Amino acid sequence: MTASTIRPQAQPAPRRPAPAPRVPSRSFAVYYGQASLEKLRSYRMVALQPAHYSPEDILWLRAQGVTVLAYLSVGEDPSPERCVWSRRTRNAEWGTWYVKVGHAAWTARLYAAADEYLGHFSGLLLDTLDGATLFPSDRSPLLRIVRNLRRRHPQAYLLANRGFDLLPELGQFVDGVLIESFTTSWLDGYRKLRQHELAFTGEMLRRIRTQQLDVFALDYALTDQQRRAALVRARSLGVSTFVGVRELNTI
């Protein structure tokens, strides 16, 4: 075959153009909606619902310089039907089942989900860690689960949502803590926290920082006044906060 007869093979078009080197300008977001990839790429770290995005979407965001966390509920199950690991009570606010955290089938389910997500996500947002408040016997299995997740995925970024009853032990296994409802809340209507509640989240901030962990805040607002209160307090304390609505479906 002569050089004149050689034809270059056609190359498949990339799904998206290769990203130029960039540094995301915003710090942190928790978004449980769908799509909005172009908005999400402006954040340094985002927590998403895994079912709402393809592995290609997640890898594309990571190529933009974004740390992308998969939501993982540790202490509650959103399944509509009661399962072998379910307790008899439910979380009335969300309709989820409280689980027997140490149940072998539940822990196997969690580890399998984490293994799948971390094939393309950067890390995990570990939610519903506050079960030890309602069920003190869950404290040890909750800590064991987080410890095992760290052992299984030493390079993953693990962000705990609250879980204050698990401190200080929890700090050995996670990279950071998210203080949900740091300044404002949707409970009892959207509102700024009362003085004793603000004092509590301020004390949790201090404790988390003593362990040299990353700390983020998550606040809720419907009005500009509520949003401003959350942003001003977070800025004064040097905390990055994301302000959304209860469903966290806006960004």
PDB file of C-alpha atoms in Angstrom:
ATOM      1  CA  MET A   1       0.000   0.000   0.000  1.00  0.00           C
ATOM      2  CA  THR A   2       1.479   3.331  -1.026  1.00  0.00           C
ATOM      3  CA  ALA A   3       1.384   6.437   1.094  1.00  0.00           C
ATOM      4  CA  SER A   4      -1.139   8.000  -1.242  1.00  0.00           C
ATOM      5  CA  THR A   5      -3.683   5.255  -0.510  1.00  0.00           C
ATOM      6  CA  ILE A   6      -3.468   5.475   3.272  1.00  0.00           C
ATOM      7  CA  ARG A   7      -6.465   7.216   4.740  1.00  0.00           C
ATOM      8  CA  PRO A   8      -6.662   8.279   8.369  1.00  0.00           C
ATOM      9  CA  GLN A   9      -9.215   6.387  10.400  1.00  0.00           C
ATOM     10  CA  ALA A  10     -12.219   8.402  11.517  1.00  0.00           C
ATOM     11  CA  GLN A  11     -12.152   9.190  15.203  1.00  0.00           C
ATOM     12  CA  PRO A  12     -15.357   9.254  17.274  1.00  0.00           C
ATOM     13  CA  ALA A  13     -16.402  12.729  18.326  1.00  0.00           C
ATOM     14  CA  PRO A  14     -15.907  13.364  22.022  1.00  0.00           C
ATOM     15  CA  ARG A  15     -19.066  13.548  24.127  1.00  0.00           C
ATOM     16  CA  ARG A  16     -18.024  16.992  25.289  1.00  0.00           C
ATOM     17  CA  PRO A  17     -15.096  19.236  24.394  1.00  0.00           C
ATOM     18  CA  ALA A  18     -12.014  18.707  26.514  1.00  0.00           C
ATOM     19  CA  PRO A  19     -12.064  21.196  29.377  1.00  0.00           C
ATOM     20  CA  ALA A  20      -9.507  23.945  29.548  1.00  0.00           C
ATOM     21  CA  PRO A  21      -7.544  24.172  32.793  1.00  0.00           C
ATOM     22  CA  ARG A  22      -9.626  26.149  35.260  1.00  0.00           C
ATOM     23  CA  VAL A  23     -10.258  26.741  38.926  1.00  0.00           C
ATOM     24  CA  PRO A  24     -13.923  26.709  40.012  1.00  0.00           C
ATOM     25  CA  SER A  25     -14.875  30.050  41.522  1.00  0.00           C
ATOM     26  CA  ARG A  26     -17.467  29.009  44.121  1.00  0.00           C
ATOM     27  CA  SER A  27     -16.770  26.822  47.106  1.00  0.00           C
ATOM     28  CA  PHE A  28     -19.508  24.327  47.894  1.00  0.00           C
ATOM     29  CA  ALA A  29     -22.996  23.182  46.877  1.00  0.00           C
ATOM     30  CA  VAL A  30     -25.499  20.482  47.802  1.00  0.00           C
ATOM     31  CA  TYR A  31     -27.837  19.857  44.885  1.00  0.00           C
ATOM     32  CA  TYR A  32     -30.342  17.023  44.653  1.00  0.00           C
ATOM     33  CA  GLY A  33     -31.897  18.135  41.376  1.00  0.00           C
ATOM     34  CA  GLN A  34     -30.963  16.993  37.894  1.00  0.00           C
ATOM     35  CA  ALA A  35     -28.894  18.415  35.034  1.00  0.00           C
ATOM     36  CA  SER A  36     -27.372  21.919  35.599  1.00  0.00           C
ATOM     37  CA  LEU A  37     -23.884  20.648  34.797  1.00  0.00           C
ATOM     38  CA  GLU A  38     -22.782  24.051  33.533  1.00  0.00           C
ATOM     39  CA  LYS A  39     -23.756  25.644  36.854  1.00  0.00           C
ATOM     40  CA  LEU A  40     -22.228  22.839  38.896  1.00  0.00           C
ATOM     41  CA  ARG A  41     -18.862  23.241  37.195  1.00  0.00           C
ATOM     42  CA  SER A  42     -18.443  26.627  38.888  1.00  0.00           C
ATOM     43  CA  TYR A  43     -18.115  24.981  42.336  1.00  0.00           C
ATOM     44  CA  ARG A  44     -15.021  23.459  43.908  1.00  0.00           C
ATOM     45  CA  MET A  45     -17.074  20.755  45.650  1.00  0.00           C
ATOM     46  CA  VAL A  46     -20.633  19.514  45.021  1.00  0.00           C
ATOM     47  CA  ALA A  47     -22.751  16.780  46.592  1.00  0.00           C
ATOM     48  CA  LEU A  48     -25.226  15.112  44.220  1.00  0.00           C
ATOM     49  CA  GLN A  49     -27.798  12.321  44.086  1.00  0.00           C
ATOM     50  CA  PRO A  50     -25.995   9.494  42.211  1.00  0.00           C
ATOM     51  CA  ALA A  51     -29.121   8.326  40.347  1.00  0.00           C
ATOM     52  CA  HIS A  52     -29.495  11.726  38.692  1.00  0.00           C
ATOM     53  CA  TYR A  53     -26.204  11.637  36.761  1.00  0.00           C
ATOM     54  CA  SER A  54     -24.336   9.223  34.546  1.00  0.00           C
ATOM     55  CA  PRO A  55     -20.757   8.199  35.303  1.00  0.00           C
ATOM     56  CA  GLU A  56     -19.755  10.239  32.234  1.00  0.00           C
ATOM     57  CA  ASP A  57     -21.384  13.341  33.728  1.00  0.00           C
ATOM     58  CA  ILE A  58     -19.503  12.884  36.981  1.00  0.00           C
ATOM     59  CA  LEU A  59     -16.162  12.309  35.292  1.00  0.00           C
ATOM     60  CA  TRP A  60     -16.752  15.387  33.138  1.00  0.00           C
ATOM     61  CA  LEU A  61     -17.361  17.512  36.242  1.00  0.00           C
ATOM     62  CA  ARG A  62     -14.219  16.129  37.852  1.00  0.00           C
ATOM     63  CA  ALA A  63     -12.266  17.029  34.733  1.00  0.00           C
ATOM     64  CA  GLN A  64     -13.425  20.604  35.317  1.00  0.00           C
ATOM     65  CA  GLY A  65     -11.667  20.587  38.695  1.00  0.00           C
ATOM     66  CA  VAL A  66     -14.764  19.815  40.783  1.00  0.00           C
ATOM     67  CA  THR A  67     -14.686  17.413  43.731  1.00  0.00           C
ATOM     68  CA  VAL A  68     -17.957  15.480  43.306  1.00  0.00           C
ATOM     69  CA  LEU A  69     -19.524  13.677  46.268  1.00  0.00           C
ATOM     70  CA  ALA A  70     -22.237  11.025  46.070  1.00  0.00           C
ATOM     71  CA  TYR A  71     -25.064  11.230  48.584  1.00  0.00           C
ATOM     72  CA  LEU A  72     -25.246   8.125  50.801  1.00  0.00           C
ATOM     73  CA  SER A  73     -27.825   7.713  53.578  1.00  0.00           C
ATOM     74  CA  VAL A  74     -26.276   5.674  56.391  1.00  0.00           C
ATOM     75  CA  GLY A  75     -29.015   5.607  59.016  1.00  0.00           C
ATOM     76  CA  GLU A  76     -32.266   5.793  57.043  1.00  0.00           C
ATOM     77  CA  ASP A  77     -33.726   3.865  54.112  1.00  0.00           C
ATOM     78  CA  PRO A  78     -35.991   5.597  51.552  1.00  0.00           C
ATOM     79  CA  SER A  79     -37.467   2.271  50.361  1.00  0.00           C
ATOM     80  CA  PRO A  80     -41.277   2.444  50.301  1.00  0.00           C
ATOM     81  CA  GLU A  81     -41.678  -0.947  51.988  1.00  0.00           C
ATOM     82  CA  ARG A  82     -40.285  -2.060  55.319  1.00  0.00           C
ATOM     83  CA  CYS A  83     -37.235  -4.311  54.915  1.00  0.00           C
ATOM     84  CA  VAL A  84     -35.451  -6.766  57.188  1.00  0.00           C
ATOM     85  CA  TRP A  85     -33.145  -3.990  58.419  1.00  0.00           C
ATOM     86  CA  SER A  86     -35.939  -1.477  59.058  1.00  0.00           C
ATOM     87  CA  ARG A  87     -37.024  -0.414  62.499  1.00  0.00           C
ATOM     88  CA  ARG A  88     -40.716  -0.053  63.248  1.00  0.00           C
ATOM     89  CA  THR A  89     -40.565   3.739  63.161  1.00  0.00           C
ATOM     90  CA  ARG A  90     -40.137   6.160  60.293  1.00  0.00           C
ATOM     91  CA  ASN A  91     -38.827   9.668  59.898  1.00  0.00           C
ATOM     92  CA  ALA A  92     -42.111  11.559  59.585  1.00  0.00           C
ATOM     93  CA  GLU A  93     -40.490  14.527  57.833  1.00  0.00           C
ATOM     94  CA  TRP A  94     -39.194  12.492  54.887  1.00  0.00           C
ATOM     95  CA  GLY A  95     -41.081   9.182  55.042  1.00  0.00           C
ATOM     96  CA  THR A  96     -37.854   7.187  55.334  1.00  0.00           C
ATOM     97  CA  TRP A  97     -37.388   4.119  57.528  1.00  0.00           C
ATOM     98  CA  TYR A  98     -34.983   4.270  60.445  1.00  0.00           C
ATOM     99  CA  VAL A  99     -32.716   1.267  60.103  1.00  0.00           C
ATOM    100  CA  LYS A 100     -30.905  -1.131  62.405  1.00  0.00           C
ATOM    101  CA  VAL A 101     -27.559   0.246  61.408  1.00  0.00           C
ATOM    102  CA  GLY A 102     -25.572  -2.825  62.398  1.00  0.00           C
ATOM    103  CA  HIS A 103     -27.748  -5.258  60.412  1.00  0.00           C
ATOM    104  CA  ALA A 104     -25.480  -7.314  58.135  1.00  0.00           C
ATOM    105  CA  ALA A 105     -27.717  -6.933  55.070  1.00  0.00           C
ATOM    106  CA  TRP A 106     -27.875  -3.154  55.504  1.00  0.00           C
ATOM    107  CA  THR A 107     -24.121  -2.735  55.900  1.00  0.00           C
ATOM    108  CA  ALA A 108     -23.520  -4.942  52.856  1.00  0.00           C
ATOM    109  CA  ARG A 109     -25.918  -2.735  50.893  1.00  0.00           C
ATOM    110  CA  LEU A 110     -24.088   0.411  52.000  1.00  0.00           C
ATOM    111  CA  TYR A 111     -20.651  -0.935  51.115  1.00  0.00           C
ATOM    112  CA  ALA A 112     -21.856  -2.116  47.706  1.00  0.00           C
ATOM    113  CA  ALA A 113     -23.357   1.302  46.965  1.00  0.00           C
ATOM    114  CA  ALA A 114     -20.172   3.080  48.069  1.00  0.00           C
ATOM    115  CA  ASP A 115     -18.030   0.784  45.929  1.00  0.00           C
ATOM    116  CA  GLU A 116     -20.201   1.523  42.899  1.00  0.00           C
ATOM    117  CA  TYR A 117     -20.306   5.285  43.402  1.00  0.00           C
ATOM    118  CA  LEU A 118     -16.606   5.633  44.045  1.00  0.00           C
ATOM    119  CA  GLY A 119     -15.882   4.112  40.654  1.00  0.00           C
ATOM    120  CA  HIS A 120     -16.503   7.626  39.304  1.00  0.00           C
ATOM    121  CA  PHE A 121     -17.302  10.002  42.200  1.00  0.00           C
ATOM    122  CA  SER A 122     -14.549  11.709  44.219  1.00  0.00           C
ATOM    123  CA  GLY A 123     -16.100  10.845  47.565  1.00  0.00           C
ATOM    124  CA  LEU A 124     -19.250  10.524  49.652  1.00  0.00           C
ATOM    125  CA  LEU A 125     -21.590  12.794  51.586  1.00  0.00           C
ATOM    126  CA  LEU A 126     -22.571  10.593  54.532  1.00  0.00           C
ATOM    127  CA  ASP A 127     -26.061  11.602  55.634  1.00  0.00           C
ATOM    128  CA  THR A 128     -28.404  10.512  58.462  1.00  0.00           C
ATOM    129  CA  LEU A 129     -25.620   9.976  60.983  1.00  0.00           C
ATOM    130  CA  ASP A 130     -27.709  11.417  63.812  1.00  0.00           C
ATOM    131  CA  GLY A 131     -29.455   8.115  64.578  1.00  0.00           C
ATOM    132  CA  ALA A 132     -27.455   7.680  67.768  1.00  0.00           C
ATOM    133  CA  THR A 133     -29.509  10.511  69.253  1.00  0.00           C
ATOM    134  CA  LEU A 134     -32.692   8.442  68.888  1.00  0.00           C
ATOM    135  CA  PHE A 135     -31.084   5.011  69.169  1.00  0.00           C
ATOM    136  CA  PRO A 136     -27.954   5.168  71.374  1.00  0.00           C
ATOM    137  CA  SER A 137     -27.091   1.556  70.547  1.00  0.00           C
ATOM    138  CA  ASP A 138     -26.425   2.664  66.967  1.00  0.00           C
ATOM    139  CA  ARG A 139     -23.392   4.727  67.923  1.00  0.00           C
ATOM    140  CA  SER A 140     -20.866   1.896  67.698  1.00  0.00           C
ATOM    141  CA  PRO A 141     -22.172   0.445  64.404  1.00  0.00           C
ATOM    142  CA  LEU A 142     -22.329   3.925  62.865  1.00  0.00           C
ATOM    143  CA  LEU A 143     -18.692   4.520  63.704  1.00  0.00           C
ATOM    144  CA  ARG A 144     -17.781   1.049  62.468  1.00  0.00           C
ATOM    145  CA  ILE A 145     -19.444   1.705  59.102  1.00  0.00           C
ATOM    146  CA  VAL A 146     -17.603   4.991  58.585  1.00  0.00           C
ATOM    147  CA  ARG A 147     -14.323   3.414  59.690  1.00  0.00           C
ATOM    148  CA  ASN A 148     -14.801   0.571  57.209  1.00  0.00           C
ATOM    149  CA  LEU A 149     -15.662   2.993  54.408  1.00  0.00           C
ATOM    150  CA  ARG A 150     -12.391   4.783  55.093  1.00  0.00           C
ATOM    151  CA  ARG A 151     -10.474   1.498  55.041  1.00  0.00           C
ATOM    152  CA  ARG A 152     -12.120   0.367  51.820  1.00  0.00           C
ATOM    153  CA  HIS A 153     -11.595   3.718  50.093  1.00  0.00           C
ATOM    154  CA  PRO A 154      -8.590   5.460  51.625  1.00  0.00           C
ATOM    155  CA  GLN A 155      -8.360   8.040  48.811  1.00  0.00           C
ATOM    156  CA  ALA A 156     -12.042   9.040  48.813  1.00  0.00           C
ATOM    157  CA  TYR A 157     -13.177  12.328  50.316  1.00  0.00           C
ATOM    158  CA  LEU A 158     -15.629  11.559  53.139  1.00  0.00           C
ATOM    159  CA  LEU A 159     -17.874  14.390  54.328  1.00  0.00           C
ATOM    160  CA  ALA A 160     -20.123  13.691  57.315  1.00  0.00           C
ATOM    161  CA  ASN A 161     -23.409  15.556  57.582  1.00  0.00           C
ATOM    162  CA  ARG A 162     -23.646  16.493  61.261  1.00  0.00           C
ATOM    163  CA  GLY A 163     -23.201  13.279  63.290  1.00  0.00           C
ATOM    164  CA  PHE A 164     -22.235  15.385  66.299  1.00  0.00           C
ATOM    165  CA  ASP A 165     -22.945  12.547  68.739  1.00  0.00           C
ATOM    166  CA  LEU A 166     -20.175  10.566  67.019  1.00  0.00           C
ATOM    167  CA  LEU A 167     -17.487  13.159  67.705  1.00  0.00           C
ATOM    168  CA  PRO A 168     -14.626  13.111  68.422  1.00  0.00           C
ATOM    169  CA  GLU A 169     -14.172   9.511  67.174  1.00  0.00           C
ATOM    170  CA  LEU A 170     -15.814  10.319  63.846  1.00  0.00           C
ATOM    171  CA  GLY A 171     -13.048  12.782  63.066  1.00  0.00           C
ATOM    172  CA  GLN A 172     -10.540   9.936  62.689  1.00  0.00           C
ATOM    173  CA  PHE A 173     -12.318   8.608  59.602  1.00  0.00           C
ATOM    174  CA  VAL A 174     -13.678  11.612  57.690  1.00  0.00           C
ATOM    175  CA  ASP A 175     -12.132  14.570  55.906  1.00  0.00           C
ATOM    176  CA  GLY A 176     -14.760  17.099  56.863  1.00  0.00           C
ATOM    177  CA  VAL A 177     -18.099  17.784  58.527  1.00  0.00           C
ATOM    178  CA  LEU A 178     -21.131  19.553  57.087  1.00  0.00           C
ATOM    179  CA  ILE A 179     -23.158  21.550  59.625  1.00  0.00           C
ATOM    180  CA  GLU A 180     -26.670  21.452  58.217  1.00  0.00           C
ATOM    181  CA  SER A 181     -28.930  24.295  59.399  1.00  0.00           C
ATOM    182  CA  PHE A 182     -25.936  26.277  60.586  1.00  0.00           C
ATOM    183  CA  THR A 183     -27.741  29.631  60.730  1.00  0.00           C
ATOM    184  CA  THR A 184     -31.166  29.104  59.157  1.00  0.00           C
ATOM    185  CA  SER A 185     -33.615  26.193  58.991  1.00  0.00           C
ATOM    186  CA  TRP A 186     -36.740  25.046  57.150  1.00  0.00           C
ATOM    187  CA  LEU A 187     -38.106  23.297  60.262  1.00  0.00           C
ATOM    188  CA  ASP A 188     -41.057  25.108  61.850  1.00  0.00           C
ATOM    189  CA  GLY A 189     -41.146  27.317  58.784  1.00  0.00           C
ATOM    190  CA  TYR A 190     -38.120  28.931  57.169  1.00  0.00           C
ATOM    191  CA  ARG A 191     -36.420  30.978  59.876  1.00  0.00           C
ATOM    192  CA  LYS A 192     -33.169  32.084  61.420  1.00  0.00           C
ATOM    193  CA  LEU A 193     -32.069  29.909  64.323  1.00  0.00           C
ATOM    194  CA  ARG A 194     -32.797  31.079  67.833  1.00  0.00           C
ATOM    195  CA  GLN A 195     -29.956  32.306  69.998  1.00  0.00           C
ATOM    196  CA  HIS A 196     -29.382  29.012  71.821  1.00  0.00           C
ATOM    197  CA  GLU A 197     -29.423  27.174  68.471  1.00  0.00           C
ATOM    198  CA  LEU A 198     -26.862  29.558  67.021  1.00  0.00           C
ATOM    199  CA  ALA A 199     -24.718  29.011  70.105  1.00  0.00           C
ATOM    200  CA  PHE A 200     -24.931  25.241  69.571  1.00  0.00           C
ATOM    201  CA  THR A 201     -23.845  25.313  65.908  1.00  0.00           C
ATOM    202  CA  GLY A 202     -21.096  27.751  66.842  1.00  0.00           C
ATOM    203  CA  GLU A 203     -19.831  25.318  69.459  1.00  0.00           C
ATOM    204  CA  MET A 204     -19.963  22.442  66.961  1.00  0.00           C
ATOM    205  CA  LEU A 205     -17.890  24.551  64.568  1.00  0.00           C
ATOM    206  CA  ARG A 206     -15.293  25.062  67.285  1.00  0.00           C
ATOM    207  CA  ARG A 207     -15.143  21.344  68.116  1.00  0.00           C
ATOM    208  CA  ILE A 208     -14.790  20.305  64.497  1.00  0.00           C
ATOM    209  CA  ARG A 209     -11.986  22.784  63.943  1.00  0.00           C
ATOM    210  CA  THR A 210     -10.072  21.467  66.940  1.00  0.00           C
ATOM    211  CA  GLN A 211      -9.786  18.202  64.994  1.00  0.00           C
ATOM    212  CA  GLN A 212      -8.408  20.080  61.970  1.00  0.00           C
ATOM    213  CA  LEU A 213     -11.229  18.874  59.729  1.00  0.00           C
ATOM    214  CA  ASP A 214     -12.735  20.736  56.807  1.00  0.00           C
ATOM    215  CA  VAL A 215     -16.038  22.320  57.745  1.00  0.00           C
ATOM    216  CA  PHE A 216     -18.912  23.450  55.534  1.00  0.00           C
ATOM    217  CA  ALA A 217     -22.374  24.782  56.303  1.00  0.00           C
ATOM    218  CA  LEU A 218     -25.769  24.219  54.715  1.00  0.00           C
ATOM    219  CA  ASP A 219     -28.554  26.731  55.256  1.00  0.00           C
ATOM    220  CA  TYR A 220     -32.128  27.185  54.060  1.00  0.00           C
ATOM    221  CA  ALA A 221     -33.906  30.351  52.983  1.00  0.00           C
ATOM    222  CA  LEU A 222     -36.949  31.579  51.116  1.00  0.00           C
ATOM    223  CA  THR A 223     -36.390  35.309  51.523  1.00  0.00           C
ATOM    224  CA  ASP A 224     -33.467  37.593  50.768  1.00  0.00           C
ATOM    225  CA  GLN A 225     -33.322  38.497  54.452  1.00  0.00           C
ATOM    226  CA  GLN A 226     -32.925  34.857  55.505  1.00  0.00           C
ATOM    227  CA  ARG A 227     -30.329  34.232  52.830  1.00  0.00           C
ATOM    228  CA  ARG A 228     -28.385  37.339  53.837  1.00  0.00           C
ATOM    229  CA  ALA A 229     -28.413  36.304  57.515  1.00  0.00           C
ATOM    230  CA  ALA A 230     -26.940  32.916  56.608  1.00  0.00           C
ATOM    231  CA  LEU A 231     -24.257  34.346  54.340  1.00  0.00           C
ATOM    232  CA  VAL A 232     -23.217  37.140  56.707  1.00  0.00           C
ATOM    233  CA  ARG A 233     -22.788  34.812  59.702  1.00  0.00           C
ATOM    234  CA  ALA A 234     -20.940  32.192  57.694  1.00  0.00           C
ATOM    235  CA  ARG A 235     -18.595  34.813  56.276  1.00  0.00           C
ATOM    236  CA  SER A 236     -17.930  36.284  59.720  1.00  0.00           C
ATOM    237  CA  LEU A 237     -16.926  32.828  60.999  1.00  0.00           C
ATOM    238  CA  GLY A 238     -14.918  31.855  57.933  1.00  0.00           C
ATOM    239  CA  VAL A 239     -17.258  29.043  56.877  1.00  0.00           C
ATOM    240  CA  SER A 240     -18.385  28.257  53.353  1.00  0.00           C
ATOM    241  CA  THR A 241     -22.170  27.830  53.293  1.00  0.00           C
ATOM    242  CA  PHE A 242     -24.606  26.832  50.592  1.00  0.00           C
ATOM    243  CA  VAL A 243     -28.090  28.315  50.917  1.00  0.00           C
ATOM    244  CA  GLY A 244     -30.989  26.420  49.332  1.00  0.00           C
ATOM    245  CA  VAL A 245     -34.563  25.312  49.824  1.00  0.00           C
ATOM    246  CA  ARG A 246     -35.741  22.234  51.739  1.00  0.00           C
ATOM    247  CA  GLU A 247     -35.627  19.940  48.694  1.00  0.00           C
ATOM    248  CA  LEU A 248     -32.179  21.212  47.636  1.00  0.00           C
ATOM    249  CA  ASN A 249     -33.328  21.209  44.019  1.00  0.00           C
ATOM    250  CA  THR A 250     -32.209  24.753  43.139  1.00  0.00           C
ATOM    251  CA  ILE A 251     -28.775  26.073  42.385  1.00  0.00           C
TER     252      ILE A 251
END
